[in-house]
Amino acid sequence: MKMSGASDGAETCEKTTAAVPNWILQHSTYQQMKDLEVGDSAQVHAAFLVYMDLTEVRRWKEVSCVKSPGLQVVLLEVKEKEGGPIQTVLPLPVHRSLSHRSIRHVLDRGFPMLLCAVAPDSTLVYQKMTDGLVTPDPPAGPFQDVGRRQHRKRRQQR
């Protein structure tokens, strides 16, 4: 902003419209992702947003980007903790469809997979993908399994 004096002695503000370059386009990791030449700029942008979330917000270690030639997408190979297992993250814009073949292609890399849906407002939703069905972890806390019979008895007592 530039201050200037008006004829009546009051000061007015004039905005200077200097072109501010987009910092994302200047970032070295974004440039590295573009150099992979996957052809989908929306997916590259999504991959960069996920990269920033994992490195700057979640502080995950050893985040690197690789090209998946079969899918023509940027994948991220990450370690959540130092010395932890490698995981593959597939960042996708929410408008892009995903097939079973695509998931299979990423899972065949041999690492656990995280799918990250990237919304237009930069909201990120992570989903852990597995090869087959996985039994969920039991709930944490002081829960007691009452079973169906006890539930029926309580209902009859009312």
Coordinates of C-alpha atoms in Angstrom, one line a residue:
M1 CA 0.0 0.0 0.0
K2 CA 1.2 3.5 -0.8
M3 CA 0.0 6.5 1.2
S4 CA -0.5 9.8 -0.6
G5 CA -1.7 13.2 0.5
A6 CA -5.1 14.5 -0.8
S7 CA -5.8 18.1 -1.7
D8 CA -7.7 18.6 1.6
G9 CA -4.8 17.4 3.7
A10 CA -6.2 14.0 4.4
E11 CA -4.2 10.9 3.5
T12 CA -5.6 8.3 1.1
C13 CA -4.5 4.8 0.4
E14 CA -3.6 3.6 -3.1
K15 CA -3.1 -0.1 -3.6
T16 CA -0.1 -1.1 -5.6
T17 CA -0.9 -4.1 -7.6
A18 CA 2.4 -5.9 -8.0
A19 CA 2.2 -9.4 -9.5
V20 CA 3.0 -11.9 -6.7
P21 CA 4.2 -15.2 -8.1
N22 CA 2.4 -18.3 -6.9
W23 CA 4.8 -19.9 -4.4
I24 CA 3.6 -23.4 -5.2
L25 CA 4.8 -23.1 -8.7
Q26 CA 8.2 -22.0 -7.5
H27 CA 8.6 -24.9 -4.9
S28 CA 11.4 -27.3 -5.7
T29 CA 9.2 -30.4 -4.9
Y30 CA 6.4 -29.2 -7.1
Q31 CA 9.0 -28.7 -9.9
Q32 CA 10.2 -32.2 -9.3
M33 CA 6.7 -33.6 -9.6
K34 CA 6.1 -31.7 -12.8
D35 CA 9.3 -33.1 -14.2
L36 CA 7.8 -36.6 -13.8
E37 CA 5.6 -35.6 -16.7
V38 CA 2.4 -37.5 -15.7
G39 CA 0.2 -35.2 -17.9
D40 CA -2.5 -34.5 -15.3
S41 CA -1.8 -31.1 -13.7
A42 CA -4.7 -31.5 -11.2
Q43 CA -3.2 -34.7 -9.9
V44 CA 0.2 -33.1 -9.6
H45 CA -1.3 -30.3 -7.6
A46 CA -3.1 -32.8 -5.4
A47 CA 0.1 -34.7 -4.9
F48 CA 1.9 -31.5 -3.8
L49 CA -0.9 -30.6 -1.3
V50 CA -0.6 -34.1 0.2
Y51 CA 3.2 -33.7 0.3
M52 CA 2.9 -30.5 2.2
D53 CA 0.4 -32.0 4.6
L54 CA 2.6 -35.0 5.3
T55 CA 5.9 -33.0 5.7
E56 CA 4.8 -29.7 7.3
V57 CA 1.7 -30.7 9.3
R58 CA 2.1 -34.3 10.2
R59 CA 6.0 -34.2 10.2
W60 CA 6.3 -37.6 8.4
K61 CA 9.9 -38.6 7.5
E62 CA 11.4 -39.4 4.1
V63 CA 8.6 -38.3 1.8
S64 CA 9.6 -38.7 -1.9
C65 CA 7.7 -38.6 -5.1
V66 CA 7.8 -41.3 -7.8
K67 CA 6.0 -41.8 -11.1
S68 CA 3.6 -44.7 -11.7
P69 CA 4.1 -45.3 -15.4
G70 CA 1.1 -47.7 -15.6
L71 CA -1.3 -45.2 -14.0
Q72 CA 0.4 -41.9 -15.1
V73 CA 0.1 -40.4 -11.6
V74 CA 2.5 -39.1 -9.0
L75 CA 2.8 -41.4 -6.0
L76 CA 4.4 -40.5 -2.7
E77 CA 6.6 -43.0 -0.8
V78 CA 6.6 -42.1 2.9
K79 CA 7.7 -43.2 6.3
E80 CA 5.5 -42.0 9.2
K81 CA 8.4 -42.4 11.7
E82 CA 12.2 -42.8 11.4
G83 CA 12.9 -46.4 10.7
G84 CA 9.2 -47.2 10.1
P85 CA 7.8 -49.1 7.1
I86 CA 7.5 -47.5 3.7
Q87 CA 3.9 -46.6 2.6
T88 CA 2.6 -45.6 -0.8
V89 CA 0.2 -42.6 -0.9
L90 CA -2.0 -42.2 -4.0
P91 CA -3.2 -38.6 -4.0
L92 CA -6.2 -38.0 -6.3
P93 CA -8.5 -35.1 -6.9
V94 CA -12.0 -35.9 -5.8
H95 CA -13.4 -35.6 -9.4
R96 CA -11.0 -38.3 -10.7
S97 CA -12.4 -41.9 -10.8
L98 CA -10.5 -44.9 -9.5
S99 CA -10.7 -48.5 -10.7
H100 CA -9.9 -51.8 -9.0
R101 CA -7.1 -52.2 -11.5
S102 CA -5.6 -48.9 -10.3
I103 CA -5.7 -49.9 -6.7
R104 CA -4.3 -53.3 -7.5
H105 CA -1.5 -51.7 -9.5
V106 CA -0.5 -49.6 -6.4
L107 CA -0.9 -52.5 -3.9
D108 CA 1.3 -54.7 -6.2
R109 CA 4.3 -52.4 -5.3
G110 CA 4.5 -54.3 -2.0
F111 CA 3.9 -51.4 0.4
P112 CA 0.8 -50.5 2.4
M113 CA -1.3 -48.0 0.6
L114 CA -3.0 -44.8 1.6
L115 CA -5.5 -43.2 -0.8
C116 CA -5.8 -39.5 -0.3
A117 CA -8.8 -37.7 -1.8
V118 CA -8.1 -34.0 -2.3
A119 CA -11.1 -31.7 -2.5
P120 CA -11.2 -28.4 -4.4
D121 CA -10.9 -26.5 -1.1
S122 CA -7.7 -28.5 -0.2
T123 CA -9.5 -30.7 2.3
L124 CA -7.6 -34.0 2.5
V125 CA -9.2 -37.3 3.4
Y126 CA -6.9 -40.4 3.9
Q127 CA -8.2 -43.9 3.5
K128 CA -6.0 -47.0 4.3
M129 CA -6.3 -49.6 1.5
T130 CA -5.4 -53.2 2.0
D131 CA -5.0 -56.3 0.0
G132 CA -8.2 -58.2 1.0
L133 CA -10.3 -57.8 4.1
V134 CA -8.7 -56.8 7.4
T135 CA -10.3 -57.4 10.8
P136 CA -10.8 -54.1 12.6
D137 CA -9.0 -53.3 15.8
P138 CA -11.2 -53.8 18.9
P139 CA -12.6 -50.6 20.4
A140 CA -10.5 -48.9 23.0
G141 CA -11.9 -48.2 26.4
P142 CA -13.8 -49.8 29.2
F143 CA -16.5 -51.4 27.0
Q144 CA -18.3 -54.5 28.0
D145 CA -19.8 -56.9 25.6
V146 CA -23.4 -57.5 26.7
G147 CA -24.4 -59.8 23.9
R148 CA -27.9 -60.2 22.4
R149 CA -29.5 -62.2 25.3
Q150 CA -28.7 -59.6 27.9
H151 CA -30.0 -56.9 25.7
R152 CA -33.3 -58.8 25.2
K153 CA -33.6 -59.4 29.0
R154 CA -33.2 -55.6 29.6
R155 CA -35.9 -54.8 27.1
Q156 CA -38.3 -57.4 28.6
Q157 CA -37.8 -55.9 32.1
R158 CA -39.0 -52.5 31.1

